[in-house]
Amino acid sequence: MEALAAISLVGSIIQFVDFGSKLISKSVQLYRSSDGVLAENIDTEVATDRLVLLNNKLRGPANTAGEVALENLCISCSNVAVELLGALDKLKVQGGQRRWKSIRKAIRSVWSKEDVQEIEKRLASLREELTLHVVVDLRERICQAKLEQPDLLKGLDVVTQNIILAIENQHDFFQAAVHTQIASIGAQVADARAGITQEIKLLKLDENLAEQERRLAALHIDDAAFNSRLWEHEPRCLPETRVDLLQQIITWSEDPSGSCMFWLNGMASTGKSTIARTATHVFANQKRLGASFFFSRGQRDLDRAGKFFTTLAAQLAHTLPALKPYIYGAMAENFNIASSGESLRSQILIFVVDALDECEDDRDVRLILQLLAEVEAVKTIQTRVFITSRPETPIRLGFRAMPGVLHHDLFLHDVPRAVIDDDISTFFRYKFEEIRDEFEDVPVDWPGEHNINLLVRRAGGLFIYAATVCQFIKGDQQWPPQDLLSLFLPGDTTSDSSAWDPTEITYKSPTWELDRIYLQVLEYSFKKIENERDRPKLAEMFRKVVGSIVILSEPLSATALARLLSVPKHTVNIRLRHLHSVLHASESQGSPIRILHPSFRDFLLDKQRCHNPQFWVDERKTHDALAKSCLELMSKNLKRDMCNLRLPGVLAIEVEKSKVGEHLPLDVQYACRYWVYHLRHDNSDLCDNGQVHAFLGKHFLHWLEALSLLGNMSDGAAMVRTLESVLTLKSNSRSLLPLVYDAKCFILNHKFIIEKAPLQIYCSALVFSPKKNPIRAQYWDQAFCWVANMSIVQDWNSSPQVLEGHLDYVNAVAFSPDGQLLASTSDDTTVGLWDPTTGVLRCMLKGHRSWVLAVAFSPDSQLLASASGDRTVRLWGPTTGAPLHILEGHSESVSVVAFSPDSRLLASASGDKTVRLWDPTTGALLHTLKGHSEPVSAVAFSPGSELLASASGDKTVRLWDPMTGAFLFKLEGHLNNVNAVAFSPDGQLLASTSDDRTVRLWDPVAGVLRRMLEGHSEYVGAVAFSPDGQLLASASADRTVRLWDPTTGVSCGTLKGHSSWVSAVAFSPNGKLFASASRDKMIVLWDPAAGVSRCTLEGHSDWVSAVAFSPDSQLLASASNDRTVRLWDPTTVTSGDTLTGHPSWVRVVAFSPDGQLLASASVDRTIILWDPTTGASLHTLQGHSDFINAVAFSPDGQLLASASDDKTVRLWNPTTGGPLHTLEGHSDCVNAVAFSPDGQLLASASDDTTVGLWDPTTGVLRCMLEDHLGHVNALAFSPDGRLLASASGDKTVRLWSPAIGASCGMLKVHSGRPTVVAFSLDSHFLASASSVGTIGIWNIKTKEMIRELNASNVVSELSFTNDGLHLVIDRGVLKPGLPILSEGQFQSDPPPHLYVNGHWVVYDKKNIFWLPPSYRAYCSCARANILALGHESGQVTFLEFQLNSIPRGA
């Protein structure tokens, strides 16, 4: 490994060891006041976030280090991080209302003193190991590297330089790192990352080359290249034609001082694409072609810009392998490709873009031209761009906006007509010679100079005319060429009386001759009609077949077209037999029928050009017929589970394409994708009880399944939106419109999982849809029979659309001014661009080296700015995702960006206490605004751009003149950090939010406070006005968004749904959508008009901390931080009684063995006994003086034991509630209690390293088991009662004989601390789970570990199945592969279990049921066929399944 790569790993390890040491030192305060407000600068949430970040950094390089010592150090650090995170998670649950003097003290509330000391020792050991490794292994290598690269330190950040110098000089490199704040989170982390040189970046890129090539291939359009199969039969310029023009193009391409761009433009049919293909072949043969993109209207992906640049990049990587690492790097971090070196300077790379006018979106066209013009700035590689197009307005304006020196323009209509006619004449001679060679009895002088000249004049300068004539003559082998040619010569006609008479035209259009030849070709195809009465029927079939071909959104083969139109295939072939001069229909099976030139489509659809009514295609009627054909075809072919997947958790990507093609042939695929496209051109059938209504009522879910299998769910969302928009204008759809609206909501709410797993449509999607709404009501009979008809979601307003895709916290969201895009930023270093109407992720913008904190669109939607912890602002083209500028200058993280309404300025605010103003067009810095005494957290321009407001941690808001940078005045009043500011649309109000939990409204002109809005229970981090100024939204760490009337200050609603603090809010430009982003990694889209709380289930109002079923499974008890216990009926999925009485969090619930009593233990140090039948409180057991950690009923239910941090175990009479005994003897917290199977013994485990054995009848201590060296946290009796196992922080599990109190042996845990233990039912085996996610299984007799399994995460529940062959943990069933357990007992498949694993409900080790974000479990438990989920929101959800009906199999 390179020395600098090792330094990168060293930096990561230093950061972790330094922060870990600080975390548990006495100097780091964690002190909360009585009302819970943090008094110091760190808390468990912050510590958790930092540890997660550092742990991720350690895991990344460890996988690729290739050096054992450092890799092992990274793994060791990661293990310590996992243990610290486990402690912090437990601390957040157990100690949230205590007043800790330090994190060290807080952690000791969940760990023992020995645990804390052990972690400190391990951190110190890691530091020593790192020092030894660095001193011994790296110093010599660094010195050698400096000899080979004297400028090694140049370009590296200060931190990396300091570490290198310290190693080199044998100094304490820990101090060198810490003194430069390497362990801080924010810009310093960006420095550490920036210290990895480009060489190391390339090293990492090489290691992921295969993955990068796969990703790039996914963004590449094969048919876009000039030499793709799509274009292989398209003509090139013949020899001796276009000679001067081609030479002019070649000369331009070879001139080092020439213009960067060459624009060849001309009207339709003038041969632009033929010239482009010819020139591109020349460039390719000269090995100077960089890449090519041939646009084509009507070809999928070739008429849009979505994959334009990635396609060029993929071709360039193939053309120049030396550039591959830079291109792949650009995908991830937008490296400058120009830095590739001197070797490429000598050659000129050519990029060819043909038919740019056929790109659908004019905005994309302008942006493509803008970005292509920027290649002029690349000096290391000389580049040229050759573009052809019609002279459409967006393209003309795009070139006009460029400096004239950048482009050379050539207009084909300016080429002398004599030159063009001469080329067409050469073309005719060449083609006629080919025809003479193919036919016998054709004179050698045919067709003669006179006829060629006549044809040239008739061509009128259009090459397509010449090509069509020659193709027509050459393609028909049944007639002599002389007879066919006579059709196009003056004085000859074969038209009947019904044909078009050219003399009827009173003027000649530019396409007159071309139209005439098209008509002659069509007339010829009808020439052999023997019975004139057949002509109308044949003309109708022509319009049906050929009209469909020119209308289709995507070309189909003859077979697929015949099935779509419900006509025999031979009928299609007959209609195409004589149209080879205008259509390309390959003989090969399955080849699509294509139009040879777009002008033929234009001719058939234009009634002014196609005067013969036999051939004119009525576009509207043809669309209508195709829409009906699509609906009929889908209705016949679509059904539930059409690919016979059976298993509901099968992912779409796991289904082979061949299987999809077998069950969804091309015609059905076309119908699924384009039926709405055709319907919108003629929507007469969009009415109640029509064909569309019937289809949606019977096959809507089947259609979604098909789209999922085809990978087109995004199109489905857009199509239903289109239906809705059309229906809102119609008055005859009172029943259809609600159905379409419900269908839209169904897709938007369930698109994510339908896209991933198609069959979840019939389980998760239906279950989590409103029961009374049309889709759920009409399609419940389609739900899988094993899903119970549960009512969970009441209406769509309570279930907003959730966008998932980011891998870390989402920090900000912003709508584009035109409402077409939603941008989001995340700690995963990316910017996401979404379609807010469909929820589709358009692309992820990658380039920042640290978390991205803010995002903003320019007012014209042409620019997107993002701000990052890497101290930069980046400007992007939001349509293509292309990077434009990097703005550098801030010395700390950039927290926010904002464009001025007039687009002339871009403001950025930073932790360096300044605001900077930039020119967004050039990226130049204009002003630096100084005045704040703490980091600046927000900026906002007034609607007229005359004011700029900035908010800061100094508790003030400052107002500035943005044009001059002058300070005007400041607003004071907040009691803590000001986090956000926003002007109202009319500029009359300025809103600010603060850590003081308030929103304040100011008069920005007078500088006075208008009103203060209170209601949030945590700090308020974001604020936004609706476009009409009638609503104000505020987002808070209390996980809610509040809506206010800014005029009156009255609260209009509270939106609940996020599971972590809400970091950003934004309204769509039309005010119909509202987006919120959260640290839960999700973006939620709301309907602000609803303004309702998200309350889909009656439930708890805070975290559910524990759930437990009664022994007969008839009741479920849930405990919550809202201080209540709730009882639920799992069968009816309803909430029964709410048990109130605890004044603080409830942590533990347990039923008595007979189910007649329920015990709950709380942070308030009490136990309450309840009657679960009536919900009545029976007894409150008081006596403990500290937290209660565990409760347990004796096997006969006559005793209740409780363990507490007050060092005692108490025994109670659960019938009377009276205290029986206080068991004293432990000298530290008691963590667990357990009764022996016969109830004759009670065991207790304590932080004092002992296990107590008591007589529960008398309360007498039998003995103390004292061999452990660390705290004891778990106990288990063997089922036969002959053994007791105890698990300890000393990394051992000890076995005892409870009868005599003697040690029976010690089981040494290989890694981590054992946290839970369990015996097999025959008492032959013992399993223990550790703090690092491993599970060990021991043979009790031999004391040998026979298996060690990796469960990946900490295991909190552990037991053997009844057959003793499998382990049940809180996330599933493990098959450890044990040998024969006892006489006659052999391995078998595990009995199926129902449990939750992440986002899925699992049964028989198969994913069966997906949980939407709002219903993911904080805790869960299952009994038989009912699964109970407790949520952080306080809700409890019941899911019921008919387990015997769930399909099983591989």
PDB file of C-alpha atoms in Angstrom, residues 647-849:
ATOM      1  CA  LEU A 647     -42.992 -15.725  -2.991  1.00  0.00           C
ATOM      2  CA  PRO A 648     -44.179 -12.229  -2.024  1.00  0.00           C
ATOM      3  CA  GLY A 649     -40.701 -10.933  -1.176  1.00  0.00           C
ATOM      4  CA  VAL A 650     -39.104 -11.671  -4.556  1.00  0.00           C
ATOM      5  CA  LEU A 651     -37.385  -8.539  -5.861  1.00  0.00           C
ATOM      6  CA  ALA A 652     -37.922  -7.300  -9.396  1.00  0.00           C
ATOM      7  CA  ILE A 653     -34.177  -7.353 -10.086  1.00  0.00           C
ATOM      8  CA  GLU A 654     -34.136 -11.067  -9.217  1.00  0.00           C
ATOM      9  CA  VAL A 655     -36.562 -11.947 -12.013  1.00  0.00           C
ATOM     10  CA  GLU A 656     -34.790 -12.966 -15.206  1.00  0.00           C
ATOM     11  CA  LYS A 657     -35.529 -10.756 -18.203  1.00  0.00           C
ATOM     12  CA  SER A 658     -36.289 -13.804 -20.296  1.00  0.00           C
ATOM     13  CA  LYS A 659     -39.033 -14.785 -17.865  1.00  0.00           C
ATOM     14  CA  VAL A 660     -40.510 -11.287 -17.996  1.00  0.00           C
ATOM     15  CA  GLY A 661     -40.384 -11.367 -21.794  1.00  0.00           C
ATOM     16  CA  GLU A 662     -42.104 -14.743 -21.838  1.00  0.00           C
ATOM     17  CA  HIS A 663     -45.075 -13.557 -19.789  1.00  0.00           C
ATOM     18  CA  LEU A 664     -45.066  -9.958 -21.013  1.00  0.00           C
ATOM     19  CA  PRO A 665     -44.370 -10.009 -24.774  1.00  0.00           C
ATOM     20  CA  LEU A 666     -43.348  -6.808 -26.539  1.00  0.00           C
ATOM     21  CA  ASP A 667     -46.864  -5.844 -27.561  1.00  0.00           C
ATOM     22  CA  VAL A 668     -48.098  -6.102 -23.966  1.00  0.00           C
ATOM     23  CA  GLN A 669     -45.048  -4.206 -22.758  1.00  0.00           C
ATOM     24  CA  TYR A 670     -45.837  -1.437 -25.221  1.00  0.00           C
ATOM     25  CA  ALA A 671     -49.459  -1.294 -24.114  1.00  0.00           C
ATOM     26  CA  CYS A 672     -48.425  -1.023 -20.452  1.00  0.00           C
ATOM     27  CA  ARG A 673     -46.034   1.831 -21.153  1.00  0.00           C
ATOM     28  CA  TYR A 674     -47.962   3.945 -23.645  1.00  0.00           C
ATOM     29  CA  TRP A 675     -51.735   3.531 -23.315  1.00  0.00           C
ATOM     30  CA  VAL A 676     -52.059   6.871 -21.535  1.00  0.00           C
ATOM     31  CA  TYR A 677     -49.804   8.548 -24.130  1.00  0.00           C
ATOM     32  CA  HIS A 678     -52.317   7.611 -26.819  1.00  0.00           C
ATOM     33  CA  LEU A 679     -55.335   8.277 -24.636  1.00  0.00           C
ATOM     34  CA  ARG A 680     -54.397  11.881 -23.898  1.00  0.00           C
ATOM     35  CA  HIS A 681     -54.586  12.741 -27.629  1.00  0.00           C
ATOM     36  CA  ASP A 682     -58.203  11.628 -27.733  1.00  0.00           C
ATOM     37  CA  ASN A 683     -59.804  11.345 -24.323  1.00  0.00           C
ATOM     38  CA  SER A 684     -63.391  10.761 -25.398  1.00  0.00           C
ATOM     39  CA  ASP A 685     -63.424   7.450 -23.516  1.00  0.00           C
ATOM     40  CA  LEU A 686     -62.398   9.103 -20.256  1.00  0.00           C
ATOM     41  CA  CYS A 687     -65.834   8.999 -18.660  1.00  0.00           C
ATOM     42  CA  ASP A 688     -67.772   7.025 -16.120  1.00  0.00           C
ATOM     43  CA  ASN A 689     -68.335   3.373 -17.032  1.00  0.00           C
ATOM     44  CA  GLY A 690     -66.147   3.616 -20.117  1.00  0.00           C
ATOM     45  CA  GLN A 691     -63.265   1.375 -21.171  1.00  0.00           C
ATOM     46  CA  VAL A 692     -60.732   3.184 -18.970  1.00  0.00           C
ATOM     47  CA  HIS A 693     -63.038   2.981 -15.961  1.00  0.00           C
ATOM     48  CA  ALA A 694     -63.479  -0.755 -16.485  1.00  0.00           C
ATOM     49  CA  PHE A 695     -59.746  -1.320 -16.894  1.00  0.00           C
ATOM     50  CA  LEU A 696     -58.800   0.560 -13.740  1.00  0.00           C
ATOM     51  CA  GLY A 697     -61.506  -1.276 -11.818  1.00  0.00           C
ATOM     52  CA  LYS A 698     -60.252  -4.729 -12.844  1.00  0.00           C
ATOM     53  CA  HIS A 699     -56.598  -4.515 -13.781  1.00  0.00           C
ATOM     54  CA  PHE A 700     -55.016  -1.461 -12.126  1.00  0.00           C
ATOM     55  CA  LEU A 701     -52.949  -3.540  -9.688  1.00  0.00           C
ATOM     56  CA  HIS A 702     -51.991  -5.994 -12.429  1.00  0.00           C
ATOM     57  CA  TRP A 703     -50.786  -3.073 -14.523  1.00  0.00           C
ATOM     58  CA  LEU A 704     -48.618  -1.832 -11.641  1.00  0.00           C
ATOM     59  CA  GLU A 705     -47.155  -5.308 -11.255  1.00  0.00           C
ATOM     60  CA  ALA A 706     -46.252  -5.344 -14.942  1.00  0.00           C
ATOM     61  CA  LEU A 707     -44.627  -1.902 -14.724  1.00  0.00           C
ATOM     62  CA  SER A 708     -42.595  -3.069 -11.747  1.00  0.00           C
ATOM     63  CA  LEU A 709     -41.353  -6.128 -13.630  1.00  0.00           C
ATOM     64  CA  LEU A 710     -40.486  -3.924 -16.603  1.00  0.00           C
ATOM     65  CA  GLY A 711     -38.710  -1.326 -14.457  1.00  0.00           C
ATOM     66  CA  ASN A 712     -41.170   1.422 -15.437  1.00  0.00           C
ATOM     67  CA  MET A 713     -42.945   2.299 -12.187  1.00  0.00           C
ATOM     68  CA  SER A 714     -41.824   5.911 -12.574  1.00  0.00           C
ATOM     69  CA  ASP A 715     -43.753   6.123 -15.842  1.00  0.00           C
ATOM     70  CA  GLY A 716     -46.812   4.685 -14.104  1.00  0.00           C
ATOM     71  CA  ALA A 717     -46.884   7.510 -11.589  1.00  0.00           C
ATOM     72  CA  ALA A 718     -46.626  10.096 -14.359  1.00  0.00           C
ATOM     73  CA  MET A 719     -49.359   8.409 -16.420  1.00  0.00           C
ATOM     74  CA  VAL A 720     -51.874   8.419 -13.586  1.00  0.00           C
ATOM     75  CA  ARG A 721     -51.055  12.073 -12.927  1.00  0.00           C
ATOM     76  CA  THR A 722     -51.832  12.757 -16.598  1.00  0.00           C
ATOM     77  CA  LEU A 723     -55.177  10.957 -16.328  1.00  0.00           C
ATOM     78  CA  GLU A 724     -56.091  13.013 -13.289  1.00  0.00           C
ATOM     79  CA  SER A 725     -55.190  16.315 -14.953  1.00  0.00           C
ATOM     80  CA  VAL A 726     -57.343  15.456 -17.987  1.00  0.00           C
ATOM     81  CA  LEU A 727     -60.281  14.279 -15.883  1.00  0.00           C
ATOM     82  CA  THR A 728     -60.404  17.451 -13.811  1.00  0.00           C
ATOM     83  CA  LEU A 729     -61.513  19.280 -16.976  1.00  0.00           C
ATOM     84  CA  LYS A 730     -64.346  16.852 -17.738  1.00  0.00           C
ATOM     85  CA  SER A 731     -67.817  16.848 -16.234  1.00  0.00           C
ATOM     86  CA  ASN A 732     -68.846  13.263 -17.045  1.00  0.00           C
ATOM     87  CA  SER A 733     -66.432  11.478 -14.715  1.00  0.00           C
ATOM     88  CA  ARG A 734     -67.907  11.794 -11.238  1.00  0.00           C
ATOM     89  CA  SER A 735     -67.113   8.153 -10.422  1.00  0.00           C
ATOM     90  CA  LEU A 736     -63.930   7.806 -12.465  1.00  0.00           C
ATOM     91  CA  LEU A 737     -62.152  10.864 -11.050  1.00  0.00           C
ATOM     92  CA  PRO A 738     -62.208   9.644  -7.402  1.00  0.00           C
ATOM     93  CA  LEU A 739     -60.915   6.264  -8.584  1.00  0.00           C
ATOM     94  CA  VAL A 740     -58.041   7.894 -10.493  1.00  0.00           C
ATOM     95  CA  TYR A 741     -57.249  10.142  -7.524  1.00  0.00           C
ATOM     96  CA  ASP A 742     -57.109   7.114  -5.255  1.00  0.00           C
ATOM     97  CA  ALA A 743     -54.951   5.301  -7.808  1.00  0.00           C
ATOM     98  CA  LYS A 744     -52.552   8.250  -7.828  1.00  0.00           C
ATOM     99  CA  CYS A 745     -52.308   8.239  -4.034  1.00  0.00           C
ATOM    100  CA  PHE A 746     -51.821   4.476  -4.063  1.00  0.00           C
ATOM    101  CA  ILE A 747     -48.840   4.762  -6.420  1.00  0.00           C
ATOM    102  CA  LEU A 748     -47.251   7.734  -4.683  1.00  0.00           C
ATOM    103  CA  ASN A 749     -47.468   6.101  -1.273  1.00  0.00           C
ATOM    104  CA  HIS A 750     -46.349   2.638  -2.320  1.00  0.00           C
ATOM    105  CA  LYS A 751     -44.157   3.256  -5.380  1.00  0.00           C
ATOM    106  CA  PHE A 752     -40.928   2.515  -3.528  1.00  0.00           C
ATOM    107  CA  ILE A 753     -41.842  -1.029  -2.536  1.00  0.00           C
ATOM    108  CA  ILE A 754     -43.853  -1.841  -5.681  1.00  0.00           C
ATOM    109  CA  GLU A 755     -40.795  -0.892  -7.706  1.00  0.00           C
ATOM    110  CA  LYS A 756     -38.631  -3.189  -5.559  1.00  0.00           C
ATOM    111  CA  ALA A 757     -40.940  -6.177  -4.990  1.00  0.00           C
ATOM    112  CA  PRO A 758     -43.918  -6.431  -7.399  1.00  0.00           C
ATOM    113  CA  LEU A 759     -46.030  -8.850  -5.355  1.00  0.00           C
ATOM    114  CA  GLN A 760     -46.046  -6.511  -2.353  1.00  0.00           C
ATOM    115  CA  ILE A 761     -48.869  -4.791  -4.245  1.00  0.00           C
ATOM    116  CA  TYR A 762     -51.148  -7.556  -3.008  1.00  0.00           C
ATOM    117  CA  CYS A 763     -50.056  -7.469   0.619  1.00  0.00           C
ATOM    118  CA  SER A 764     -48.207  -4.474   2.064  1.00  0.00           C
ATOM    119  CA  ALA A 765     -49.565  -1.897  -0.377  1.00  0.00           C
ATOM    120  CA  LEU A 766     -53.182  -2.979   0.034  1.00  0.00           C
ATOM    121  CA  VAL A 767     -52.957  -3.328   3.826  1.00  0.00           C
ATOM    122  CA  PHE A 768     -51.470   0.147   4.235  1.00  0.00           C
ATOM    123  CA  SER A 769     -54.139   1.792   2.079  1.00  0.00           C
ATOM    124  CA  PRO A 770     -57.358   3.332   3.425  1.00  0.00           C
ATOM    125  CA  LYS A 771     -59.911   0.559   3.806  1.00  0.00           C
ATOM    126  CA  LYS A 772     -62.879   2.609   2.613  1.00  0.00           C
ATOM    127  CA  ASN A 773     -61.167   4.051  -0.469  1.00  0.00           C
ATOM    128  CA  PRO A 774     -61.924   2.678  -3.967  1.00  0.00           C
ATOM    129  CA  ILE A 775     -58.665   0.835  -4.701  1.00  0.00           C
ATOM    130  CA  ARG A 776     -58.582  -1.043  -1.378  1.00  0.00           C
ATOM    131  CA  ALA A 777     -62.322  -1.775  -1.551  1.00  0.00           C
ATOM    132  CA  GLN A 778     -62.318  -3.004  -5.158  1.00  0.00           C
ATOM    133  CA  TYR A 779     -59.116  -5.015  -4.998  1.00  0.00           C
ATOM    134  CA  TRP A 780     -59.116  -6.638  -1.567  1.00  0.00           C
ATOM    135  CA  ASP A 781     -60.155  -9.913  -3.195  1.00  0.00           C
ATOM    136  CA  GLN A 782     -56.797  -9.755  -5.001  1.00  0.00           C
ATOM    137  CA  ALA A 783     -54.847  -9.648  -1.715  1.00  0.00           C
ATOM    138  CA  PHE A 784     -52.983 -12.804  -0.869  1.00  0.00           C
ATOM    139  CA  CYS A 785     -55.170 -15.098   1.193  1.00  0.00           C
ATOM    140  CA  TRP A 786     -52.676 -15.138   4.066  1.00  0.00           C
ATOM    141  CA  VAL A 787     -53.051 -11.373   4.678  1.00  0.00           C
ATOM    142  CA  ALA A 788     -55.782 -10.461   7.146  1.00  0.00           C
ATOM    143  CA  ASN A 789     -58.157  -7.629   6.256  1.00  0.00           C
ATOM    144  CA  MET A 790     -56.677  -5.132   8.688  1.00  0.00           C
ATOM    145  CA  SER A 791     -57.660  -1.482   8.882  1.00  0.00           C
ATOM    146  CA  ILE A 792     -54.568   0.577   9.646  1.00  0.00           C
ATOM    147  CA  VAL A 793     -54.562   3.684   7.434  1.00  0.00           C
ATOM    148  CA  GLN A 794     -57.674   5.845   7.694  1.00  0.00           C
ATOM    149  CA  ASP A 795     -57.099   8.238   4.783  1.00  0.00           C
ATOM    150  CA  TRP A 796     -54.388   9.406   2.403  1.00  0.00           C
ATOM    151  CA  ASN A 797     -54.018  12.743   4.219  1.00  0.00           C
ATOM    152  CA  SER A 798     -52.581  10.833   7.171  1.00  0.00           C
ATOM    153  CA  SER A 799     -50.113   9.012   4.898  1.00  0.00           C
ATOM    154  CA  PRO A 800     -48.002  11.504   2.953  1.00  0.00           C
ATOM    155  CA  GLN A 801     -45.597  10.467   0.230  1.00  0.00           C
ATOM    156  CA  VAL A 802     -42.162   9.412   1.476  1.00  0.00           C
ATOM    157  CA  LEU A 803     -39.046   9.645  -0.713  1.00  0.00           C
ATOM    158  CA  GLU A 804     -36.285   7.211   0.181  1.00  0.00           C
ATOM    159  CA  GLY A 805     -32.862   7.072  -1.419  1.00  0.00           C
ATOM    160  CA  HIS A 806     -30.336   8.895   0.740  1.00  0.00           C
ATOM    161  CA  LEU A 807     -27.998   6.793   2.860  1.00  0.00           C
ATOM    162  CA  ASP A 808     -27.661   9.288   5.706  1.00  0.00           C
ATOM    163  CA  TYR A 809     -29.386  12.266   7.321  1.00  0.00           C
ATOM    164  CA  VAL A 810     -31.288  14.603   4.981  1.00  0.00           C
ATOM    165  CA  ASN A 811     -30.416  18.218   5.765  1.00  0.00           C
ATOM    166  CA  ALA A 812     -32.275  20.400   3.281  1.00  0.00           C
ATOM    167  CA  VAL A 813     -34.925  20.395   0.553  1.00  0.00           C
ATOM    168  CA  ALA A 814     -35.843  22.938  -2.127  1.00  0.00           C
ATOM    169  CA  PHE A 815     -38.341  23.038  -5.002  1.00  0.00           C
ATOM    170  CA  SER A 816     -37.282  24.438  -8.354  1.00  0.00           C
ATOM    171  CA  PRO A 817     -39.208  27.631  -9.239  1.00  0.00           C
ATOM    172  CA  ASP A 818     -41.068  25.819 -12.027  1.00  0.00           C
ATOM    173  CA  GLY A 819     -42.039  23.031  -9.611  1.00  0.00           C
ATOM    174  CA  GLN A 820     -40.547  20.344 -11.846  1.00  0.00           C
ATOM    175  CA  LEU A 821     -37.799  19.277  -9.452  1.00  0.00           C
ATOM    176  CA  LEU A 822     -37.213  18.790  -5.763  1.00  0.00           C
ATOM    177  CA  ALA A 823     -33.620  18.899  -4.531  1.00  0.00           C
ATOM    178  CA  SER A 824     -32.439  17.328  -1.277  1.00  0.00           C
ATOM    179  CA  THR A 825     -29.073  17.314   0.473  1.00  0.00           C
ATOM    180  CA  SER A 826     -27.658  14.736   2.813  1.00  0.00           C
ATOM    181  CA  ASP A 827     -24.812  13.767   5.078  1.00  0.00           C
ATOM    182  CA  ASP A 828     -24.076  11.051   2.513  1.00  0.00           C
ATOM    183  CA  THR A 829     -22.288  13.860   0.533  1.00  0.00           C
ATOM    184  CA  THR A 830     -24.856  13.847  -2.290  1.00  0.00           C
ATOM    185  CA  VAL A 831     -27.584  16.086  -3.675  1.00  0.00           C
ATOM    186  CA  GLY A 832     -30.724  14.246  -4.791  1.00  0.00           C
ATOM    187  CA  LEU A 833     -32.930  15.501  -7.617  1.00  0.00           C
ATOM    188  CA  TRP A 834     -36.508  14.183  -7.534  1.00  0.00           C
ATOM    189  CA  ASP A 835     -39.661  14.514  -9.592  1.00  0.00           C
ATOM    190  CA  PRO A 836     -42.065  15.753  -6.887  1.00  0.00           C
ATOM    191  CA  THR A 837     -45.170  14.722  -8.804  1.00  0.00           C
ATOM    192  CA  THR A 838     -44.142  11.072  -9.134  1.00  0.00           C
ATOM    193  CA  GLY A 839     -41.556  10.710  -6.368  1.00  0.00           C
ATOM    194  CA  VAL A 840     -38.985   9.434  -8.880  1.00  0.00           C
ATOM    195  CA  LEU A 841     -35.309   9.990  -8.104  1.00  0.00           C
ATOM    196  CA  ARG A 842     -33.919  11.651 -11.239  1.00  0.00           C
ATOM    197  CA  CYS A 843     -30.259  11.540 -10.245  1.00  0.00           C
ATOM    198  CA  MET A 844     -27.779  11.877  -7.404  1.00  0.00           C
ATOM    199  CA  LEU A 845     -25.228  14.670  -7.787  1.00  0.00           C
ATOM    200  CA  LYS A 846     -21.861  13.613  -6.435  1.00  0.00           C
ATOM    201  CA  GLY A 847     -18.796  15.743  -5.973  1.00  0.00           C
ATOM    202  CA  HIS A 848     -18.758  17.156  -2.453  1.00  0.00           C
ATOM    203  CA  ARG A 849     -16.242  15.542  -0.121  1.00  0.00           C
TER     204      ARG A 849
END
